[in-house]
Structures are given as structure tokens and as C-alpha cells.
Short mmCIF file of C-alpha atoms in Angstrom, two decimals:
data_model
loop_
_atom_site.label_atom_id
_atom_site.label_comp_id
_atom_site.label_asym_id
_atom_site.label_seq_id
_atom_site.Cartn_x
_atom_site.Cartn_y
_atom_site.Cartn_z
CA UNK A 1 19.37 10.93 14.82
CA UNK A 2 17.99 13.95 12.95
CA UNK A 3 17.16 14.65 9.30
CA UNK A 4 20.01 17.16 9.34
CA UNK A 5 22.53 14.34 9.85
CA UNK A 6 21.41 12.41 6.76
CA UNK A 7 23.00 14.70 4.17
CA UNK A 8 19.89 16.47 2.93
CA UNK A 9 20.18 19.99 1.54
CA UNK A 10 18.77 23.05 3.32
CA UNK A 11 15.76 23.33 1.01
CA UNK A 12 14.65 19.79 1.81
CA UNK A 13 15.30 20.20 5.53
CA UNK A 14 13.05 23.26 5.44
CA UNK A 15 10.32 21.18 3.78
CA UNK A 16 10.69 18.38 6.33
CA UNK A 17 10.22 20.87 9.16
CA UNK A 18 7.18 22.38 7.43
CA UNK A 19 5.68 18.90 7.12
CA UNK A 20 6.03 18.51 10.89
CA UNK A 21 8.57 15.68 10.85
CA UNK A 22 11.18 15.76 13.60
CA UNK A 23 12.88 12.37 13.69
CA UNK A 24 13.53 10.12 10.68
CA UNK A 25 12.15 6.59 10.73
CA UNK A 26 14.54 3.60 10.60
CA UNK A 27 13.99 3.10 6.87
CA UNK A 28 14.71 6.79 6.25
CA UNK A 29 17.90 6.64 8.33
CA UNK A 30 19.09 3.68 6.28
CA UNK A 31 17.83 4.65 2.82
CA UNK A 32 18.46 8.40 2.50
CA UNK A 33 22.29 8.31 2.79
CA UNK A 34 22.38 5.14 0.66
CA UNK A 35 20.41 6.75 -2.17
CA UNK A 36 22.45 9.96 -1.92
CA UNK A 37 25.61 7.87 -2.42
CA UNK A 38 24.15 7.02 -5.86
CA UNK A 39 24.41 3.29 -5.24
CA UNK A 40 21.67 0.92 -6.29
CA UNK A 41 19.51 0.07 -3.26
CA UNK A 42 17.31 -2.92 -2.43
CA UNK A 43 15.24 -2.00 0.63
CA UNK A 44 12.87 -4.32 2.49
CA UNK A 45 10.45 -2.22 4.51
CA UNK A 46 6.81 -2.57 5.44
CA UNK A 47 4.24 -0.07 4.21
CA UNK A 48 3.57 2.71 6.70
CA UNK A 49 7.20 2.99 7.82
CA UNK A 50 8.05 6.17 5.91
CA UNK A 51 9.69 4.52 2.91
CA UNK A 52 8.19 6.97 0.39
CA UNK A 53 10.14 9.82 1.95
CA UNK A 54 13.09 7.42 2.21
CA UNK A 55 13.50 7.43 -1.57
CA UNK A 56 11.69 10.66 -2.55
CA UNK A 57 13.82 13.09 -0.52
CA UNK A 58 17.23 11.88 -1.78
CA UNK A 59 15.91 11.37 -5.33
CA UNK A 60 14.74 14.99 -5.49
CA UNK A 61 18.09 16.19 -4.14
CA UNK A 62 20.03 14.21 -6.75
CA UNK A 63 17.89 15.66 -9.54
CA UNK A 64 18.07 19.26 -8.27
CA UNK A 65 20.47 21.40 -10.22
CA UNK A 66 20.93 18.85 -12.99
CA UNK A 67 20.21 19.35 -16.68
CA UNK A 68 16.62 20.12 -17.64
CA UNK A 69 14.62 17.29 -19.13
CA UNK A 70 14.40 17.40 -22.90
CA UNK A 71 11.13 17.04 -24.78
CA UNK A 72 9.34 13.76 -23.94
CA UNK A 73 12.18 12.68 -21.65
CA UNK A 74 12.03 11.81 -17.96
CA UNK A 75 14.98 11.97 -15.57
CA UNK A 76 13.47 9.81 -12.83
CA UNK A 77 10.84 7.10 -13.17
CA UNK A 78 8.86 5.75 -10.20
CA UNK A 79 6.77 2.65 -10.97
CA UNK A 80 4.00 1.60 -8.57
CA UNK A 81 1.43 -1.22 -8.71
CA UNK A 82 -1.78 0.81 -8.33
CA UNK A 83 -3.25 4.09 -9.50
CA UNK A 84 -3.90 5.28 -5.95
CA UNK A 85 -0.31 4.67 -4.91
CA UNK A 86 0.97 6.45 -8.02
CA UNK A 87 -1.12 9.51 -7.19
CA UNK A 88 0.01 9.38 -3.57
CA UNK A 89 3.73 9.15 -4.43
CA UNK A 90 3.45 11.93 -7.02
CA UNK A 91 1.83 14.13 -4.38
CA UNK A 92 4.71 13.35 -1.99
CA UNK A 93 7.29 14.29 -4.63
CA UNK A 94 5.50 17.58 -5.23
CA UNK A 95 5.30 18.32 -1.50
CA UNK A 96 8.94 17.53 -0.79
CA UNK A 97 10.22 19.50 -3.80
CA UNK A 98 8.18 22.63 -3.10
CA UNK A 99 11.36 24.69 -2.55
CA UNK A 100 13.17 23.14 -5.52
CA UNK A 101 12.57 23.47 -9.24
CA UNK A 102 11.44 19.90 -9.93
CA UNK A 103 8.68 19.02 -12.39
CA UNK A 104 6.49 16.04 -11.48
CA UNK A 105 3.49 14.23 -12.94
CA UNK A 106 1.54 11.01 -12.42
CA UNK A 107 0.35 8.76 -15.24
CA UNK A 108 -2.02 5.82 -14.79
CA UNK A 109 -4.99 4.13 -16.40
CA UNK A 110 -8.66 4.79 -15.87
CA UNK A 111 -8.37 8.33 -17.19
CA UNK A 112 -7.68 9.80 -20.64
CA UNK A 113 -4.11 9.39 -21.81
CA UNK A 114 -4.01 12.61 -23.87
CA UNK A 115 -3.41 15.00 -20.91
CA UNK A 116 -0.60 12.73 -19.73
CA UNK A 117 0.96 12.81 -23.19
CA UNK A 118 0.74 16.61 -23.14
CA UNK A 119 2.53 16.75 -19.77
CA UNK A 120 5.40 14.75 -21.21
CA UNK A 121 5.89 16.94 -24.27
CA UNK A 122 8.08 19.44 -22.47
CA UNK A 123 9.91 16.73 -20.50
CA UNK A 124 9.67 15.89 -16.79
CA UNK A 125 12.08 15.49 -13.91
CA UNK A 126 9.90 12.83 -12.23
CA UNK A 127 7.16 10.62 -13.66
CA UNK A 128 5.23 8.37 -11.27
CA UNK A 129 3.32 5.70 -13.18
CA UNK A 130 1.88 2.21 -13.28
CA UNK A 131 3.44 -0.45 -15.54
CA UNK A 132 0.55 -0.72 -17.98
CA UNK A 133 0.15 3.01 -18.56
CA UNK A 134 3.92 3.44 -18.95
CA UNK A 135 3.93 0.89 -21.77
CA UNK A 136 0.90 2.59 -23.29
CA UNK A 137 2.82 5.89 -23.34
CA UNK A 138 5.86 4.20 -24.88
CA UNK A 139 3.80 2.45 -27.54
CA UNK A 140 2.29 5.81 -28.51
CA UNK A 141 5.84 7.25 -28.78
CA UNK A 142 5.02 9.78 -26.05
CA UNK A 143 7.99 9.07 -23.77
CA UNK A 144 11.76 8.76 -24.19
CA UNK A 145 14.23 7.26 -21.72
CA UNK A 146 17.43 8.80 -23.10
CA UNK A 147 17.92 11.01 -20.02
CA UNK A 148 16.80 8.53 -17.37
CA UNK A 149 19.00 8.78 -14.27
CA UNK A 150 16.94 7.05 -11.57
CA UNK A 151 14.48 4.15 -11.64
CA UNK A 152 12.39 3.35 -8.55
CA UNK A 153 10.28 0.20 -8.21
CA UNK A 154 7.91 0.85 -5.31
CA UNK A 155 6.03 -2.07 -3.72
CA UNK A 156 7.88 -4.47 -6.00
CA UNK A 157 6.39 -7.55 -4.33
CA UNK A 158 2.87 -6.26 -4.94
CA UNK A 159 3.65 -5.68 -8.61
CA UNK A 160 4.69 -9.32 -8.92
CA UNK A 161 1.58 -10.49 -7.04
CA UNK A 162 -0.59 -8.50 -9.46
CA UNK A 163 1.00 -10.14 -12.49
CA UNK A 164 3.20 -7.30 -13.70
CA UNK A 165 6.41 -9.32 -14.01
CA UNK A 166 6.26 -9.44 -17.83
CA UNK A 167 5.60 -5.70 -18.02
CA UNK A 168 8.53 -4.98 -15.68
CA UNK A 169 10.82 -7.20 -17.76
CA UNK A 170 9.67 -5.41 -20.91
CA UNK A 171 10.25 -1.98 -19.35
CA UNK A 172 13.72 -3.06 -18.26
CA UNK A 173 14.73 -3.69 -21.88
CA UNK A 174 13.72 -0.14 -22.82
CA UNK A 175 15.80 1.67 -20.18
CA UNK A 176 19.46 2.68 -20.34
CA UNK A 177 21.72 0.27 -18.50
CA UNK A 178 23.60 3.12 -16.86
CA UNK A 179 21.19 4.35 -14.20
CA UNK A 180 20.59 4.23 -10.46
CA UNK A 181 17.93 1.68 -9.52
CA UNK A 182 16.06 1.61 -6.22
CA UNK A 183 13.76 -1.28 -5.32
CA UNK A 184 11.44 -1.18 -2.31
CA UNK A 185 9.53 -4.25 -1.20
CA UNK A 186 7.66 -5.43 1.90
CA UNK A 187 9.10 -8.94 1.50
CA UNK A 188 12.39 -10.42 0.37
CA UNK A 189 11.13 -13.54 -1.36
CA UNK A 190 13.11 -15.66 -3.81
CA UNK A 191 11.20 -14.07 -6.70
CA UNK A 192 12.07 -10.57 -5.48
CA UNK A 193 15.73 -11.56 -5.11
CA UNK A 194 15.77 -12.85 -8.68
CA UNK A 195 14.15 -9.66 -9.97
CA UNK A 196 16.65 -7.53 -8.04
CA UNK A 197 19.57 -9.57 -9.35
CA UNK A 198 18.54 -8.83 -12.93
CA UNK A 199 17.78 -5.13 -12.47
CA UNK A 200 20.18 -3.80 -9.82
CA UNK A 201 23.97 -3.46 -9.98
CA UNK A 202 25.75 -4.53 -6.78
CA UNK A 203 23.01 -3.02 -4.59
CA UNK A 204 23.13 -2.05 -0.95
CA UNK A 205 20.62 -4.35 0.74
CA UNK A 206 18.67 -2.72 3.56
CA UNK A 207 16.42 -4.94 5.67
CA UNK A 208 14.75 -2.56 8.08
CA UNK A 209 12.29 -4.80 9.90
CA UNK A 210 10.74 -8.24 9.79
CA UNK A 211 7.31 -8.46 8.18
CA UNK A 212 5.35 -8.55 11.42
CA UNK A 213 7.38 -6.04 13.46
CA UNK A 214 5.68 -2.95 12.04
CA UNK A 215 2.22 -4.13 13.18
CA UNK A 216 3.14 -4.37 16.86
CA UNK A 217 1.24 -1.15 17.59
CA UNK A 218 -1.96 -2.52 16.02
CA UNK A 219 -4.49 -4.29 18.22
CA UNK A 220 -5.76 -7.26 16.20
CA UNK A 221 -9.14 -8.87 16.92
CA UNK A 222 -10.66 -11.89 15.16
CA UNK A 223 -14.45 -12.36 15.42
CA UNK A 224 -16.07 -15.64 14.24
CA UNK A 225 -19.34 -14.80 12.46
CA UNK A 226 -21.65 -16.68 10.11
CA UNK A 227 -20.99 -15.46 6.59
CA UNK A 228 -24.62 -14.42 6.10
CA UNK A 229 -24.49 -12.21 9.22
CA UNK A 230 -21.24 -10.36 8.58
CA UNK A 231 -22.94 -7.15 7.41
CA UNK A 232 -25.25 -7.15 10.41
CA UNK A 233 -22.31 -7.79 12.74
CA UNK A 234 -20.26 -4.96 11.21
CA UNK A 235 -23.12 -2.48 11.58
CA UNK A 236 -23.50 -3.59 15.21
CA UNK A 237 -19.79 -3.00 15.89
CA UNK A 238 -19.79 0.42 14.20
CA UNK A 239 -22.71 1.65 16.27
CA UNK A 240 -21.71 0.03 19.56
CA UNK A 241 -18.12 1.31 19.41
CA UNK A 242 -19.06 4.66 17.82
CA UNK A 243 -16.45 4.26 15.09
CA UNK A 244 -16.30 7.50 13.11
CA UNK A 245 -13.91 6.37 10.38
CA UNK A 246 -13.05 2.88 9.17
CA UNK A 247 -11.53 1.24 6.13
CA UNK A 248 -13.26 -2.04 5.26
CA UNK A 249 -11.74 -4.66 2.98
CA UNK A 250 -14.01 -6.83 0.88
CA UNK A 251 -12.87 -9.87 -1.07
CA UNK A 252 -14.87 -9.00 -4.20
CA UNK A 253 -16.06 -5.95 -6.12
CA UNK A 254 -19.68 -7.10 -5.98
CA UNK A 255 -19.33 -7.72 -2.24
CA UNK A 256 -17.96 -4.21 -1.72
CA UNK A 257 -20.88 -2.60 -3.55
CA UNK A 258 -23.42 -4.78 -1.73
CA UNK A 259 -21.94 -3.90 1.66
CA UNK A 260 -22.06 -0.18 0.86
CA UNK A 261 -25.80 -0.46 0.17
CA UNK A 262 -26.37 -2.22 3.50
CA UNK A 263 -24.28 0.29 5.44
CA UNK A 264 -26.08 3.23 3.83
CA UNK A 265 -29.44 1.63 4.66
CA UNK A 266 -28.33 1.43 8.29
CA UNK A 267 -27.39 5.12 8.34
CA UNK A 268 -23.63 4.66 7.94
CA UNK A 269 -22.23 6.85 5.15
CA UNK A 270 -20.18 4.59 2.91
CA UNK A 271 -18.63 4.35 -0.55
CA UNK A 272 -16.76 1.61 -2.42
CA UNK A 273 -13.46 1.72 -4.27
CA UNK A 274 -12.39 -1.05 -6.66
CA UNK A 275 -11.15 -1.69 -10.19
CA UNK A 276 -14.58 -1.43 -11.84
CA UNK A 277 -15.10 2.14 -10.64
CA UNK A 278 -13.85 4.98 -12.81
CA UNK A 279 -10.71 6.77 -11.72
CA UNK A 280 -12.77 9.90 -11.10
CA UNK A 281 -15.09 7.94 -8.78
CA UNK A 282 -12.13 6.33 -6.98
CA UNK A 283 -10.48 9.71 -6.43
CA UNK A 284 -13.76 11.25 -5.20
CA UNK A 285 -14.27 8.33 -2.81
CA UNK A 286 -10.79 8.75 -1.32
CA UNK A 287 -11.23 12.51 -0.99
CA UNK A 288 -14.58 12.08 0.77
CA UNK A 289 -13.08 9.55 3.14
CA UNK A 290 -10.05 11.68 3.95
CA UNK A 291 -12.08 14.83 4.65
CA UNK A 292 -14.52 12.99 6.90
CA UNK A 293 -17.62 13.20 4.71
CA UNK A 294 -17.60 9.42 4.33
CA UNK A 295 -17.48 7.22 7.44
CA UNK A 296 -16.75 3.84 5.83
CA UNK A 297 -14.60 3.26 2.76
CA UNK A 298 -15.14 -0.28 1.43
CA UNK A 299 -12.22 -1.39 -0.73
CA UNK A 300 -10.86 -4.41 -2.51
CA UNK A 301 -7.15 -5.15 -2.39
CA UNK A 302 -6.54 -2.89 -5.39
CA UNK A 303 -6.42 -0.09 -2.81
CA UNK A 304 -4.66 -1.83 0.06
CA UNK A 305 -1.33 -0.08 -0.57
CA UNK A 306 -2.66 3.12 -2.07
CA UNK A 307 -4.66 4.60 0.80
CA UNK A 308 -2.82 7.01 3.07
CA UNK A 309 -5.00 8.56 5.77
CA UNK A 310 -3.43 10.28 8.75
CA UNK A 311 -4.15 8.46 12.01
CA UNK A 312 -6.76 6.09 10.54
CA UNK A 313 -8.27 4.55 13.71
CA UNK A 314 -9.71 1.28 12.41
CA UNK A 315 -9.38 -1.28 9.63
CA UNK A 316 -11.91 -4.08 9.18
CA UNK A 317 -11.34 -7.27 7.21
CA UNK A 318 -14.90 -8.04 6.15
CA UNK A 319 -13.40 -10.97 4.24
CA UNK A 320 -10.00 -12.46 5.07
CA UNK A 321 -7.58 -12.03 2.15
CA UNK A 322 -6.65 -14.93 -0.10
CA UNK A 323 -2.98 -13.94 0.08
CA UNK A 324 -1.73 -13.91 3.67
CA UNK A 325 0.71 -11.05 3.06
CA UNK A 326 -2.24 -8.84 2.12
CA UNK A 327 -3.46 -9.11 5.71
CA UNK A 328 -0.33 -7.24 6.84
CA UNK A 329 -0.68 -4.64 4.08
CA UNK A 330 -4.35 -4.11 4.85
CA UNK A 331 -4.00 -3.58 8.57
CA UNK A 332 -0.89 -1.48 7.97
CA UNK A 333 -3.26 1.34 6.98
CA UNK A 334 -3.80 1.93 10.72
CA UNK A 335 -1.25 2.22 13.54
CA UNK A 336 1.16 4.18 11.37
CA UNK A 337 4.21 6.18 12.45
CA UNK A 338 4.09 4.76 15.97
CA UNK A 339 0.41 5.52 16.56
CA UNK A 340 -1.86 2.82 17.95
CA UNK A 341 -4.45 1.24 15.68
CA UNK A 342 -7.24 -1.32 15.64
CA UNK A 343 -7.69 -4.13 13.09
CA UNK A 344 -10.90 -6.15 13.31
CA UNK A 345 -11.49 -9.26 11.19
CA UNK A 346 -14.81 -11.01 10.65
CA UNK A 347 -14.00 -14.68 10.20
CA UNK A 348 -16.40 -17.26 8.75
CA UNK A 349 -15.89 -21.02 8.82
CA UNK A 350 -15.12 -21.24 5.09
CA UNK A 351 -12.04 -19.03 5.61
CA UNK A 352 -10.14 -21.48 7.83
CA UNK A 353 -7.26 -21.98 5.37
CA UNK A 354 -6.84 -18.22 5.02
CA UNK A 355 -6.76 -17.81 8.81
CA UNK A 356 -4.14 -20.54 9.12
CA UNK A 357 -1.94 -18.86 6.51
CA UNK A 358 -2.24 -15.48 8.26
CA UNK A 359 -1.34 -16.98 11.64
CA UNK A 360 1.67 -18.67 10.08
CA UNK A 361 2.82 -15.38 8.53
CA UNK A 362 2.43 -13.12 11.56
CA UNK A 363 3.62 -15.75 14.03
CA UNK A 364 0.67 -15.63 16.39
CA UNK A 365 -2.40 -17.63 17.28
CA UNK A 366 -5.59 -15.58 17.35
CA UNK A 367 -8.25 -16.03 19.99
CA UNK A 368 -11.59 -16.07 18.22
CA UNK A 369 -13.73 -13.63 20.17
CA UNK A 370 -17.49 -14.04 19.85
CA UNK A 371 -19.54 -10.87 19.42
CA UNK A 372 -22.47 -11.11 21.89
CA UNK A 373 -25.56 -12.06 19.92
CA UNK A 374 -23.57 -13.18 16.87
CA UNK A 375 -22.24 -16.60 17.88
CA UNK A 376 -21.65 -18.64 14.71
CA UNK A 377 -23.89 -21.63 14.08
CA UNK A 378 -20.90 -23.70 12.94
CA UNK A 379 -18.96 -24.36 16.11
CA UNK A 380 -15.30 -23.47 15.85
CA UNK A 381 -12.84 -23.19 18.79
CA UNK A 382 -13.65 -19.76 20.21
CA UNK A 383 -13.25 -17.70 23.33
CA UNK A 384 -16.27 -15.67 24.34
CA UNK A 385 -15.55 -12.06 25.21
CA UNK A 386 -18.93 -11.06 26.60
CA UNK A 387 -17.42 -8.85 29.31
CA UNK A 388 -14.86 -7.04 27.21
CA UNK A 389 -15.35 -7.22 23.48
CA UNK A 390 -11.88 -5.90 22.72
CA UNK A 391 -10.24 -6.73 26.02
CA UNK A 392 -8.27 -9.94 25.78
CA UNK A 393 -6.33 -11.43 22.92
CA UNK A 394 -3.08 -13.32 23.04
CA UNK A 395 -0.02 -13.74 20.89
CA UNK A 396 1.62 -17.10 20.43
CA UNK A 397 4.76 -17.49 18.34
CA UNK A 398 3.51 -20.92 17.25
CA UNK A 399 0.42 -20.85 15.02
CA UNK A 400 -2.07 -23.69 15.24
CA UNK A 401 -1.16 -25.17 11.87
CA UNK A 402 1.39 -24.73 9.18
CA UNK A 403 -0.01 -23.00 6.12
CA UNK A 404 0.72 -20.91 3.11
CA UNK A 405 -1.11 -18.22 1.24
CA UNK A 406 -3.96 -19.40 -0.97
CA UNK A 407 -4.00 -18.02 -4.48
CA UNK A 408 -2.51 -14.83 -5.83
CA UNK A 409 -3.72 -11.31 -6.49
CA UNK A 410 -5.20 -10.22 -9.76
CA UNK A 411 -3.45 -8.02 -12.21
CA UNK A 412 -4.45 -4.36 -12.15
CA UNK A 413 -3.17 -0.79 -12.14
CA UNK A 414 -3.39 0.11 -15.81
#
């Protein structure tokens, strides 16, 4: 299967070649012709599988050659849960439409709204935005939906986890009923099905892969460590394994900032990214990480679906996530597009319920591999790996216990 067989125009095929893509991913094979048919689409696909191109390429083609956007109007609206993801998707739209006359902008919180209002004054073909900022723009009478042709809800499950359901329902009442709606989600939960039923008209349902299939190329290691020694253990692993780039997930904003200080003290260049940092600081942190000036990016889950780094070698769960699905989204930052990746988790005894929920979700039982010199004082069932720290781990389709995710994510993205 080639991109040329999916119905894309010559200008987009030229762009695809320039981007270095040769073969479409399964979600692109399924989604591109479906979107081009102008049907509503409900696609279930894990992050890192190429879904952004799956809706961006056909969306741009459908908009190309159509009527110009009138003042304050948008022809296509892409809604994402986080600022970072909005910026990333907007960049993808701009890249893919480089040979087409398509105007694009991103709008999200954390920065002044006035420049975003100015961008909308002449009208836009594509606006990529977060729910809160979109409502802000509407309340300031800066945006009109009269010309809306396409609505895309990207990472719909994450938007629900972050508490955006009321905002999405409100936005729905503002949009014209005659439109094409595309919904992309990593899961197909009952809540997502109900949301899709109310927003999509007789959609094509595309289920590309089960939740855990897209992480098969990621080597997953679980290290039991006393909570008080996690920072020390992480520094040991970085130096022993000579990791040059790693994304570290912290459970709290304060924890992320504290870990950065400890890493810097140990000679590891690091920076944090979380909701309390300004958008300018978050953007600078991502840029520094991508260009290699920063070795360790320490993030909370606000960034788990908004960081796109080519061939990221390693992801570390400094704290296990409260929501089991976030484990999959976190480690999905590595091992992308068929490349191999490494996901290391530092597990303390107080996180046993989180571990159980993760094992239940991914359908495997983790061997707890002790880091030499960092054996936990609270004895949990472990398997020492003194000879080969990352050598042996096993998969078992039956987790040790039944469990479910503990708690839900916090609202963010404005």
C-alpha cells in the first residue's frame, strides 16, 4: 500500500515524499480514504501511530480550492486537550499544506489572546485550539462558525479525562449541524461512544489496534525503589546507561521541579514542563529538549500527549500514573513508527494499586527488577537482575490482580 493509492492529490503526495514518508501506517490507510469520502469518522488509534497525518492530509485536501474564509470565520476546527498538542497539530497542518494555499493558526491559553484574535480577523481555513481558549474567543465575539465545514476532536478520551466534557457540549451547541465531524481517541469507552453518538452522524468506525498493541516495540522495565531514593536511583541509571535523552514523568508539579534541581546538581541538564509554567517557558523547554541542549525533560501528564520527539530513546515513569491509560500514553512517546524504545518505571510500595491497574490494562505481569544497590527496604515480590539490569522481563496475559484506574486527570489546556 502506498500514499498514492489513498486518493491524495499530487501536491500532498509531493509533501509526503519531502517529509520522508514512504508507506502509510494502518490508521492512515483506514482514515485517509474515509475522511476524503466526507463521511463522519470515529477512529480508535493509539498515539504515535500516525493519526495526525491520518486526518490532516485529507482535511487539507478537502479544504483546498474551496471558498476563502470570511472575516472571523474558520472552515475547519481541530480541538485538542493540551496546548502542546495544539501547537504540534498546527505545525503538522502547516507542513502538509506547504504546497497548497491553506491558512492555519493555533490558539490556546497561557499566552495573550489579542494576537490570536488578530489572526482570526481575516478568517482562517484551519484553527487548532483547546476547548477553553475556543470558548474565550467566542465569548469575546472573535470567532464565527458560519462557514465551518469540518470539526476534528483529537484525543477525545483525554479531553474527557481532563474534565472538558461540559466545554465540548457547549461548543457543540454553537456549531452548524451540517458539517463533517472526525473523532480520534485512544480508547473506545462507553463515555466516548455516548459522546460520538451525540456529535457524529452515522460515522464510519475505524478500530485500528487494541490499546496495548502499539507498545509491542517498547521494552518495559519496572524497578522497585524506596520512594525517598527514586531521584538517586534515576541519576544512577542515567549515568550507568549513558542515556543522552530521556523524558521523565512526575506525578506532581512540585515533584517535577524538585527532581530538576536534583538532576542539575548531579550534572544532568534538565528542565520541567507543567501547567504552572508559562507557555513561553513550556515552549522553550520543549525546543531545548528537541534540539539536544536539554538531556532530561521532566513533565507532568499535561504534556503526555503533546510531546513529539523523533526517535526518543527512553521514557521514565518517576511516579506511576494515577490513571492506568496514562501509562500507555506516556510510554508511547518512545518506540514510535516501528522503532524500538525503552520505558523504565520506578515503583515504590505505595503505588501497588496503580501497578495492578496498569498490569490489568496492558495484559501483562511485570517482573520487578532490583537495581543493584537500591533494593527497597519494604520487601515486595521481586526478581533481582544483578547480572543484566535490562536483560530479562516477561509478559503474562494474566495480571496478578484485577484492578482499575485510580482517580482521574485534572482539567487543563486553557
